[in-house]
CSV table of C-alpha atoms and ligand atoms in Angstrom, one decimal:
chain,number,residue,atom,x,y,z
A,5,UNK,CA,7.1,-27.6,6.3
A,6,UNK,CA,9.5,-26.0,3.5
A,7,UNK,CA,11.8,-23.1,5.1
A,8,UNK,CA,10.2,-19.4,5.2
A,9,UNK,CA,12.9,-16.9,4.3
A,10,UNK,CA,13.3,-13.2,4.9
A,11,UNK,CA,15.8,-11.0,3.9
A,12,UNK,CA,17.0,-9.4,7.5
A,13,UNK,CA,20.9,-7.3,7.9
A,14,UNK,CA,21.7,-7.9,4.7
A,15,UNK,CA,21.5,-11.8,4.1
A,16,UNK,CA,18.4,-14.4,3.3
A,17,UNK,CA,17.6,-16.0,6.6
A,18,UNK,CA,15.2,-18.3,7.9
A,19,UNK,CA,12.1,-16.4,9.4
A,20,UNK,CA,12.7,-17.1,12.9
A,21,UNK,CA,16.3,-15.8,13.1
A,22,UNK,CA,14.7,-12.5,11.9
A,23,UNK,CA,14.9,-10.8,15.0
A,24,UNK,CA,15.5,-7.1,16.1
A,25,UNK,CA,16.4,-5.8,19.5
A,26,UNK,CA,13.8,-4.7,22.3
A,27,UNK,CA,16.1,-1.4,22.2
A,28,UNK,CA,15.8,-0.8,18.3
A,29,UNK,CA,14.5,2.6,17.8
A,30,UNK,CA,12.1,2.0,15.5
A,31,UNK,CA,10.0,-0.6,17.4
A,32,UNK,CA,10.0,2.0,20.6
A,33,UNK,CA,9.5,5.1,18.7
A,34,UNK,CA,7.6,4.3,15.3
A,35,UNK,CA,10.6,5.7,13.2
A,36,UNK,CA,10.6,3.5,10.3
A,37,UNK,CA,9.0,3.2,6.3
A,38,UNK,CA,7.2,0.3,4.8
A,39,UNK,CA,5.6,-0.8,1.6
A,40,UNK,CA,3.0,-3.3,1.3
A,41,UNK,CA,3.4,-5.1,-2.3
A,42,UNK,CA,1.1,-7.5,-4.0
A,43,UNK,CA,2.4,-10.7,-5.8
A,44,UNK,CA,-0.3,-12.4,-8.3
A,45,UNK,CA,-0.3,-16.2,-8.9
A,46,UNK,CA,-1.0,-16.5,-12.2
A,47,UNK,CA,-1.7,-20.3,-12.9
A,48,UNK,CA,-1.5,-19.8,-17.0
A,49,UNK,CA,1.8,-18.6,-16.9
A,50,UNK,CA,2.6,-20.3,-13.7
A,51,UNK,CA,3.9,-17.0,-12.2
A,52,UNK,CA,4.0,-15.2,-9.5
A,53,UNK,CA,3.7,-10.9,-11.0
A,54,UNK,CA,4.9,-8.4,-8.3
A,55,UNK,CA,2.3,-5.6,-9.1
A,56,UNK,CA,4.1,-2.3,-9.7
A,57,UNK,CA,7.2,-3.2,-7.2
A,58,UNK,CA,9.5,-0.6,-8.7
A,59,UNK,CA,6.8,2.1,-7.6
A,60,UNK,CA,6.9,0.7,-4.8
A,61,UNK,CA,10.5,0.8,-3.8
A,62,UNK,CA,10.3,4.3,-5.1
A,63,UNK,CA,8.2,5.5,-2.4
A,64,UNK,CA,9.9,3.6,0.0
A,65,UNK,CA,12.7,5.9,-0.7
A,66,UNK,CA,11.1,8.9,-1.0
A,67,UNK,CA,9.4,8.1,2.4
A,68,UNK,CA,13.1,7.5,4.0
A,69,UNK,CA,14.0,10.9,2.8
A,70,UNK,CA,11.3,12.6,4.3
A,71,UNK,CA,12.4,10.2,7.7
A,72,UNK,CA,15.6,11.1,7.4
A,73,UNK,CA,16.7,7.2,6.9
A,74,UNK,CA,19.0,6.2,4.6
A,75,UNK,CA,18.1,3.2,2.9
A,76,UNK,CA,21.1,1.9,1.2
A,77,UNK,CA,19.7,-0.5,-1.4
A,78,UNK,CA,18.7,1.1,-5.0
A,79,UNK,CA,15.5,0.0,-6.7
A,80,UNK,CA,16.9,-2.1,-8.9
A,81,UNK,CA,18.7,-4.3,-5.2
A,82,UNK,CA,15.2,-4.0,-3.4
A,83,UNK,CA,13.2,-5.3,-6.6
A,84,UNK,CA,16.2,-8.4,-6.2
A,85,UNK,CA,15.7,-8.8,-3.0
A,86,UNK,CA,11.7,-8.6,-3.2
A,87,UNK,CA,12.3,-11.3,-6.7
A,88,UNK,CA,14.4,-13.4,-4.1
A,89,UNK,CA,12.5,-13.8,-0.8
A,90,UNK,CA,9.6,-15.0,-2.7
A,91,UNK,CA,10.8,-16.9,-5.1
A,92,UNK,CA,13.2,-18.9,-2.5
A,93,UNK,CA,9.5,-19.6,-0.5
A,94,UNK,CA,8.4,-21.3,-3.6
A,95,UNK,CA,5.3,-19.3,-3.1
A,96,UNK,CA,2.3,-20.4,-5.9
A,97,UNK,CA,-0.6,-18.5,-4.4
A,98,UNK,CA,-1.0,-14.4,-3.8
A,99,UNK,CA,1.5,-12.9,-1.8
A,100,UNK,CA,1.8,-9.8,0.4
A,101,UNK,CA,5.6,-8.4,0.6
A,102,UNK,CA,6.6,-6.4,3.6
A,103,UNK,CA,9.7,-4.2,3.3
A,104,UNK,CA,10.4,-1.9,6.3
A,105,UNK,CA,13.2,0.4,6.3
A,106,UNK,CA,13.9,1.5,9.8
A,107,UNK,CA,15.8,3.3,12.5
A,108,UNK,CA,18.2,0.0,13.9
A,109,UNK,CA,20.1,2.0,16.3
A,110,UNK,CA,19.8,0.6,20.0
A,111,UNK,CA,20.2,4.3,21.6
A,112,UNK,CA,17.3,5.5,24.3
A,113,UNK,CA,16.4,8.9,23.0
A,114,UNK,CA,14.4,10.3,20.4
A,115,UNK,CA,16.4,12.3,17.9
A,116,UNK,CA,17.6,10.3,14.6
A,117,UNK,CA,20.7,11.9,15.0
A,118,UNK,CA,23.8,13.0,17.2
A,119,UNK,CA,25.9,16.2,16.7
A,120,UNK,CA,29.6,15.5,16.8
A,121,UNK,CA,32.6,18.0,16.5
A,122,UNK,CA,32.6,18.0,12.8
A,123,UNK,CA,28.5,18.1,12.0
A,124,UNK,CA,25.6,15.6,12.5
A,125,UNK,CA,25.7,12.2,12.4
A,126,UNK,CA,22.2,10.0,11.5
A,127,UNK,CA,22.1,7.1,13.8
A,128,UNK,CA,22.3,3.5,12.1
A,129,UNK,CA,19.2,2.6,9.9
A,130,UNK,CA,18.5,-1.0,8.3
A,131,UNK,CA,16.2,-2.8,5.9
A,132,UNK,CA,14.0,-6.2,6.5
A,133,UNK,CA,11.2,-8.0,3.8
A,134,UNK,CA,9.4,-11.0,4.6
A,135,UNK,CA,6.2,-12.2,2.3
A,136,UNK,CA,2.9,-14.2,3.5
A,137,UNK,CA,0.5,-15.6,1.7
A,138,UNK,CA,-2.4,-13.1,1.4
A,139,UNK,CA,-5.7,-13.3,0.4
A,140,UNK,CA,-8.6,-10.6,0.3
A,141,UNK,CA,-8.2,-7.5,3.0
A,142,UNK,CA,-11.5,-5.8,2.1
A,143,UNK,CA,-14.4,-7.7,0.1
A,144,UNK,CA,-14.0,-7.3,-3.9
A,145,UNK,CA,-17.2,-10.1,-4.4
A,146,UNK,CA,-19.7,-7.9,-2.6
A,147,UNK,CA,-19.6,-4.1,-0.9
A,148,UNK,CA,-18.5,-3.0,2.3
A,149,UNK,CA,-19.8,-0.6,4.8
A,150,UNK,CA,-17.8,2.2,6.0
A,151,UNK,CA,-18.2,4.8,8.8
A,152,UNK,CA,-17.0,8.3,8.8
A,153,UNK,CA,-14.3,7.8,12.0
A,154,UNK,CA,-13.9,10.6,15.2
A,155,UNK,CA,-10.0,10.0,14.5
A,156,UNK,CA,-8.7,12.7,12.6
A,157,UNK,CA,-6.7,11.9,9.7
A,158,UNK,CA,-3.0,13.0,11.2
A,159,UNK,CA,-1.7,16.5,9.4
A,160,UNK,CA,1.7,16.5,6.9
A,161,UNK,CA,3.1,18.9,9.3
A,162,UNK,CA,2.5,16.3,12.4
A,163,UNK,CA,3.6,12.9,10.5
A,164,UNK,CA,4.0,13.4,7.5
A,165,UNK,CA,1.2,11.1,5.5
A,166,UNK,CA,2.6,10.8,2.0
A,167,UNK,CA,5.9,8.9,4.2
A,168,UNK,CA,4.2,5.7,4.6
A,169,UNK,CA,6.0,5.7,8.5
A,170,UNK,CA,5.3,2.7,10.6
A,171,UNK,CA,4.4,5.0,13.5
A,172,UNK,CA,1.9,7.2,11.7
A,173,UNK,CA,0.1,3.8,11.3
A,174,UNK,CA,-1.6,4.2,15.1
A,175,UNK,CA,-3.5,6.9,13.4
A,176,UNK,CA,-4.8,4.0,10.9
A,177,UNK,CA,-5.2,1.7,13.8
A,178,UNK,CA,-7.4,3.5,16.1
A,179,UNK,CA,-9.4,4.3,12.7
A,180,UNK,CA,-9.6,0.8,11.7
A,181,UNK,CA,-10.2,-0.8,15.4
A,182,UNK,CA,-13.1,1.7,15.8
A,183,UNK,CA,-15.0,1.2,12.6
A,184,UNK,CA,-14.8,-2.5,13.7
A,185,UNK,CA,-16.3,-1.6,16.9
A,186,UNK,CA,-18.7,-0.2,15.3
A,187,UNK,CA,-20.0,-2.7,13.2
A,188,UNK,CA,-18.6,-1.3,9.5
A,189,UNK,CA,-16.2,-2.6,7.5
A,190,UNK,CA,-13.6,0.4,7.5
A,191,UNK,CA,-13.2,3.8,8.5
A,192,UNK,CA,-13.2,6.9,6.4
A,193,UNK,CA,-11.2,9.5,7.9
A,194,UNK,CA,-11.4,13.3,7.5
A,195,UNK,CA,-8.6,15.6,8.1
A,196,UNK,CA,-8.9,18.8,10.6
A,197,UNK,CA,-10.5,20.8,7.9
A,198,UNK,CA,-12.9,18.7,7.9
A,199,UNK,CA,-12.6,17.3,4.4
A,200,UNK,CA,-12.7,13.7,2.9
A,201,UNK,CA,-9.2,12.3,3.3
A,202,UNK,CA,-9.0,8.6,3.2
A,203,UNK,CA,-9.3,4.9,4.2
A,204,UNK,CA,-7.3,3.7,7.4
A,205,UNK,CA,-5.8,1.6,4.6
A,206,UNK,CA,-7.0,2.9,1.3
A,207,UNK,CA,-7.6,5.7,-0.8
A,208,UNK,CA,-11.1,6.6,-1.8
A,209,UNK,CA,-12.7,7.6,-4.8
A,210,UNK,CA,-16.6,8.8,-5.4
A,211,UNK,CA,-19.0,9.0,-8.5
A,212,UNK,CA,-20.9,11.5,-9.0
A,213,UNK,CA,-22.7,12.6,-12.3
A,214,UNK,CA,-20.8,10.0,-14.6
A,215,UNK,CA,-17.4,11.8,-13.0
A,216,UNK,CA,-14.5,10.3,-10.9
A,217,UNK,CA,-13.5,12.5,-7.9
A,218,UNK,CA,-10.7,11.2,-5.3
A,219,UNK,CA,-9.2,13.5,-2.7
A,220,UNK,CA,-6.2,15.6,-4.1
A,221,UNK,CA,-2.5,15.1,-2.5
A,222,UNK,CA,-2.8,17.7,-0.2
A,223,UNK,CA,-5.4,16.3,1.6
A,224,UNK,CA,-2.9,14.1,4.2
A,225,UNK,CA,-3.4,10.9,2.0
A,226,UNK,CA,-1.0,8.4,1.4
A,227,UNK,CA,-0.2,9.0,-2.7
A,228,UNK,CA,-1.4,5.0,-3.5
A,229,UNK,CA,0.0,3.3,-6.3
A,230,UNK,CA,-3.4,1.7,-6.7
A,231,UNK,CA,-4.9,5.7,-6.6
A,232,UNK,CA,-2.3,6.4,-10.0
A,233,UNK,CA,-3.2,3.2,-11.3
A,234,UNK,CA,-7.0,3.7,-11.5
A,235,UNK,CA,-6.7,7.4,-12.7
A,236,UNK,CA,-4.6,5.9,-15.6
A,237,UNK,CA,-6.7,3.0,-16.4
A,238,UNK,CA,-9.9,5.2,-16.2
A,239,UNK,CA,-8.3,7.5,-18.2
A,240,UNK,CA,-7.2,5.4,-21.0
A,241,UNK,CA,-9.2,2.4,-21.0
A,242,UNK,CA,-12.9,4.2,-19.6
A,243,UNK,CA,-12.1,7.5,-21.3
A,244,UNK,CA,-12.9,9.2,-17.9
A,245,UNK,CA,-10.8,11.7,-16.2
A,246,UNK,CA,-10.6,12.0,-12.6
A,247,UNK,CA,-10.9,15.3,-10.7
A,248,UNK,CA,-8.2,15.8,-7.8
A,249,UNK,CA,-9.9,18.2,-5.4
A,250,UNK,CA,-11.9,18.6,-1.8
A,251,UNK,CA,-14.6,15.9,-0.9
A,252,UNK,CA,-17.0,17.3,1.7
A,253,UNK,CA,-18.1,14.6,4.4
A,254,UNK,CA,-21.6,15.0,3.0
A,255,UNK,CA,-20.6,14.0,-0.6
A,256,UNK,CA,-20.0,10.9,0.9
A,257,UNK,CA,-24.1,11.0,1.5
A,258,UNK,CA,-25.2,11.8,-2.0
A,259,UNK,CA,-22.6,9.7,-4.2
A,260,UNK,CA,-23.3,7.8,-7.0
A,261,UNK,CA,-20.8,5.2,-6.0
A,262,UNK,CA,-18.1,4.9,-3.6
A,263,UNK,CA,-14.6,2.8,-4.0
A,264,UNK,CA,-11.7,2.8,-2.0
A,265,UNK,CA,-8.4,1.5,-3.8
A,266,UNK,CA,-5.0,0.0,-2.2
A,267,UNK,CA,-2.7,-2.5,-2.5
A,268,UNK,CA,-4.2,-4.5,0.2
A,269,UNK,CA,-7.9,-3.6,-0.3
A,270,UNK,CA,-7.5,-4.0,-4.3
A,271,UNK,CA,-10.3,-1.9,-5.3
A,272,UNK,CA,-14.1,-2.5,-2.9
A,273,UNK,CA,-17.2,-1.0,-3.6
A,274,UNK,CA,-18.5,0.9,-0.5
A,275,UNK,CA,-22.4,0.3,-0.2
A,276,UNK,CA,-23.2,2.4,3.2
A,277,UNK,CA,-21.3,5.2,5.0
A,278,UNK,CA,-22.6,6.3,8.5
A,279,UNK,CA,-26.0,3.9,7.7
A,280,UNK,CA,-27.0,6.1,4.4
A,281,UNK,CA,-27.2,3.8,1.0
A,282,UNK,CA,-24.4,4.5,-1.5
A,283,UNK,CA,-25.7,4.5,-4.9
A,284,UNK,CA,-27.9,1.5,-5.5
A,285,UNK,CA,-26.7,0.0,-2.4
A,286,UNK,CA,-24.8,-2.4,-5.5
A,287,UNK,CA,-21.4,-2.5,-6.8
A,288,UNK,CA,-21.8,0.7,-9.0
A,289,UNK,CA,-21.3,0.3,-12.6
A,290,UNK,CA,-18.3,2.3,-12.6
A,291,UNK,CA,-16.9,0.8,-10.0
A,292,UNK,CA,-17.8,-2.6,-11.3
A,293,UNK,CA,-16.0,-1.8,-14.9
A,294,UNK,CA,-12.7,-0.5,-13.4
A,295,UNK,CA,-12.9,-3.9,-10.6
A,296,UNK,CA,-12.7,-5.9,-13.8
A,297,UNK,CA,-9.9,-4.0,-15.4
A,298,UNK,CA,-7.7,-3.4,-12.5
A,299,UNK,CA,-7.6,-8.0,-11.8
A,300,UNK,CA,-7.1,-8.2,-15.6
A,301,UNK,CA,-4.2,-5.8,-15.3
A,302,UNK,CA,-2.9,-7.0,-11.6
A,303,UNK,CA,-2.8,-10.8,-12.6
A,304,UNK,CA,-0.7,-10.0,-15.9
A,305,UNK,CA,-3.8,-10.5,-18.3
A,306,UNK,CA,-3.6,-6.9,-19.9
A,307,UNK,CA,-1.0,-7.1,-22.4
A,308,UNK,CA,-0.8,-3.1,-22.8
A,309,UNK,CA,0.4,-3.0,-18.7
A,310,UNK,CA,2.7,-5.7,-18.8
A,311,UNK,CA,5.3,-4.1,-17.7
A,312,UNK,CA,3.5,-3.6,-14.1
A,313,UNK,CA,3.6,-7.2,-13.7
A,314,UNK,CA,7.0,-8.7,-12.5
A,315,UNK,CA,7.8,-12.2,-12.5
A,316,UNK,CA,9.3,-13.9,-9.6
A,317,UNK,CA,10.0,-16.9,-11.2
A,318,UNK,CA,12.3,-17.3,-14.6
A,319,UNK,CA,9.9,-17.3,-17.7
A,320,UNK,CA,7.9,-20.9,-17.5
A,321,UNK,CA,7.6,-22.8,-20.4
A,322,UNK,CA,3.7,-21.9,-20.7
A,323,UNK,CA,4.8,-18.4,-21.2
A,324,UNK,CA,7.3,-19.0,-23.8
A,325,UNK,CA,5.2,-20.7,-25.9
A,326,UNK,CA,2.2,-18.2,-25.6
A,327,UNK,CA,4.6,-15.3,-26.3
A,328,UNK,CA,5.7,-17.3,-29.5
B,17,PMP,N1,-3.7,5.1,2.2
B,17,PMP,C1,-3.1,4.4,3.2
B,17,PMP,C2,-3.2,5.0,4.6
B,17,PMP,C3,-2.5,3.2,3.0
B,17,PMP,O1,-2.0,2.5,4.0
B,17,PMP,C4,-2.5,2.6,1.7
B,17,PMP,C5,-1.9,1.2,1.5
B,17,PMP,N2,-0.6,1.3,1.2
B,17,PMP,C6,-3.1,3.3,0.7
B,17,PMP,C7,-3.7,4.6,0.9
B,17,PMP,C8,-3.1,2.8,-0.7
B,17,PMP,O2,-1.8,2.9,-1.2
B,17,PMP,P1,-1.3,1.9,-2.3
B,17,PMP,O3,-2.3,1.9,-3.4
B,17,PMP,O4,0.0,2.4,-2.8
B,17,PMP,O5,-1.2,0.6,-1.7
């Protein structure tokens, strides 16, 4: 079998040889950042489209901010380096791209930093990206079931949510590993106030009257790229504008239609929450409209959001010709 590469201290290695310590701080502590970034096979154009990857390397440095990390690569180098991993694992099916930004230092002890004589000094941070192949995370054919999940969704002034932090994702975890227990799909979690935050994984949209609601920043979401994506697509293509505000648990109850919406989940209709029928009990027409748009879009068939799509591999000869 071919090679797997990652990109792992600053040069393309094998896979196996990307290794971090048992003493690196992020793997005892949960201090790093990831992004989880979707590559589309697209077998006209015989490309691979990265979905929105600058967005994404945009909140991975926003979240190393917030973390206090200092990720020395700029957009432009992490796109590169994203472009590179896959494109040397000659990868011509979907793809899931991991980069993680994280605390490397080997000290025992939890601050991120040390003072010295002449100020503070942050501790040593790095930067690792593998890919896999990667199919479907939540179903997109047919709905899923959800339940509403006793985990709390974790406060911005505990861990911050809008930092995508490797740690914070035990909050997701429990979430996730309970719903499974209890027979639904995924877990809808609320936040202390009780209101409608999110997915373990996703963020989540209802229906009601003909209008789009989703849960407004402040709400401890993470702020999706696939959430911005369907506002702007419902907006311009559906001529439907979403309202950003508080979802009360028993809105879930009384929806029209429920979606949640993520990189990894893509966008899944939700036909139950805690046992109650969603809707129909159907993909919602909504729902069902903006499903269609957002894989036309994602797999580089949308001309107008081209420029969301980017190519791993140089221009093939398929889309030379169609472009002339
Ligand atoms: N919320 C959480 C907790 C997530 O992990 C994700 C997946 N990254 C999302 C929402 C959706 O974000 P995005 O659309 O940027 O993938």
């Amino acid at each position: 079998m071919a090679a797997e590469w990652a990109f792992f201290e600053g040069e393309y290695v094998p896979i196996e040889d990307a290794k971090v310590s048992v003493r690196t701080h992020a793997l005892n502590y949960g201090t790093g950042a990831f992004e989880g970034i979707r590559g589309y096979w697209n077998e006209d154009d015989e490309q691979l489209y990265m979905f929105r990857v600058a967005e994404h390397f945009e909140r991975l440095h926003r979240s190393a901010r917030i973390l206090r990390m200092n990720l020395r690569f700029s957009v432009e180098e992490l796109v590169e380096i994203a472009t590179n991993v896959a494109a040397r694992n000659g990868y011509r099916t979907d793809v899931y791209i991991r980069p993680v930004a994280y605390k490397s230092t080997e000290i025992v002890g939890l601050s991120m930093a040390r003072r010295t004589e002449t100020g503070i000094e942050f501790y040593p941070d790095d930067f690792f990206l593998y890919a896999v192949p990667f199919g479907d995370y939540l179903h997109v054919n047919k709905p899923i079931s959800c339940g509403v999940c006793s985990w709390q969704r974790i406060d911005d002034n505990m861990i911050p949510a809008r930092a995508k932090a490797t740690g914070l994702y035990i909050n997701s975890a429990l979430a996730r590993t309970e719903a499974e227990e209890n027979g639904y799909d995924e877990a809808i979690m609320l936040t202390a106030a009780g209101h409608v935050s999110e997915g373990s994984g996703e963020n989540l949209f209802i229906v009601r009257d003909g209008k789009l609601i989703t849960p407004s920043h402040s709400e401890n979401i993470l702020e999706g790229i696939t959430r911005a994506t369907v506002i702007q697509l419902a907006r311009d293509e559906m001529g439907l504008e979403t309202i950003e505000c508080p979802i009360d648990r028993t809105e879930l109850y009384i929806a029209d239609e429920i979606f949640l919406c993520g990189t990894g989940a893509q966008i899944s209709a939700v036909s139950q929450v805690d046992h109650r029928t969603v809707g129909s009990g159907e993909i919602g027409p909504i729902t069902a409209d903006l499903m269609k748009l957002y894989f036309d879009v994602v797999k580089g068939r949308h001309p107008k959001y081209a420029n969301w799509c980017t190519g791993v591999y140089p221009a093939s000869v398929n889309a030379a010709v169609r472009q002339t």
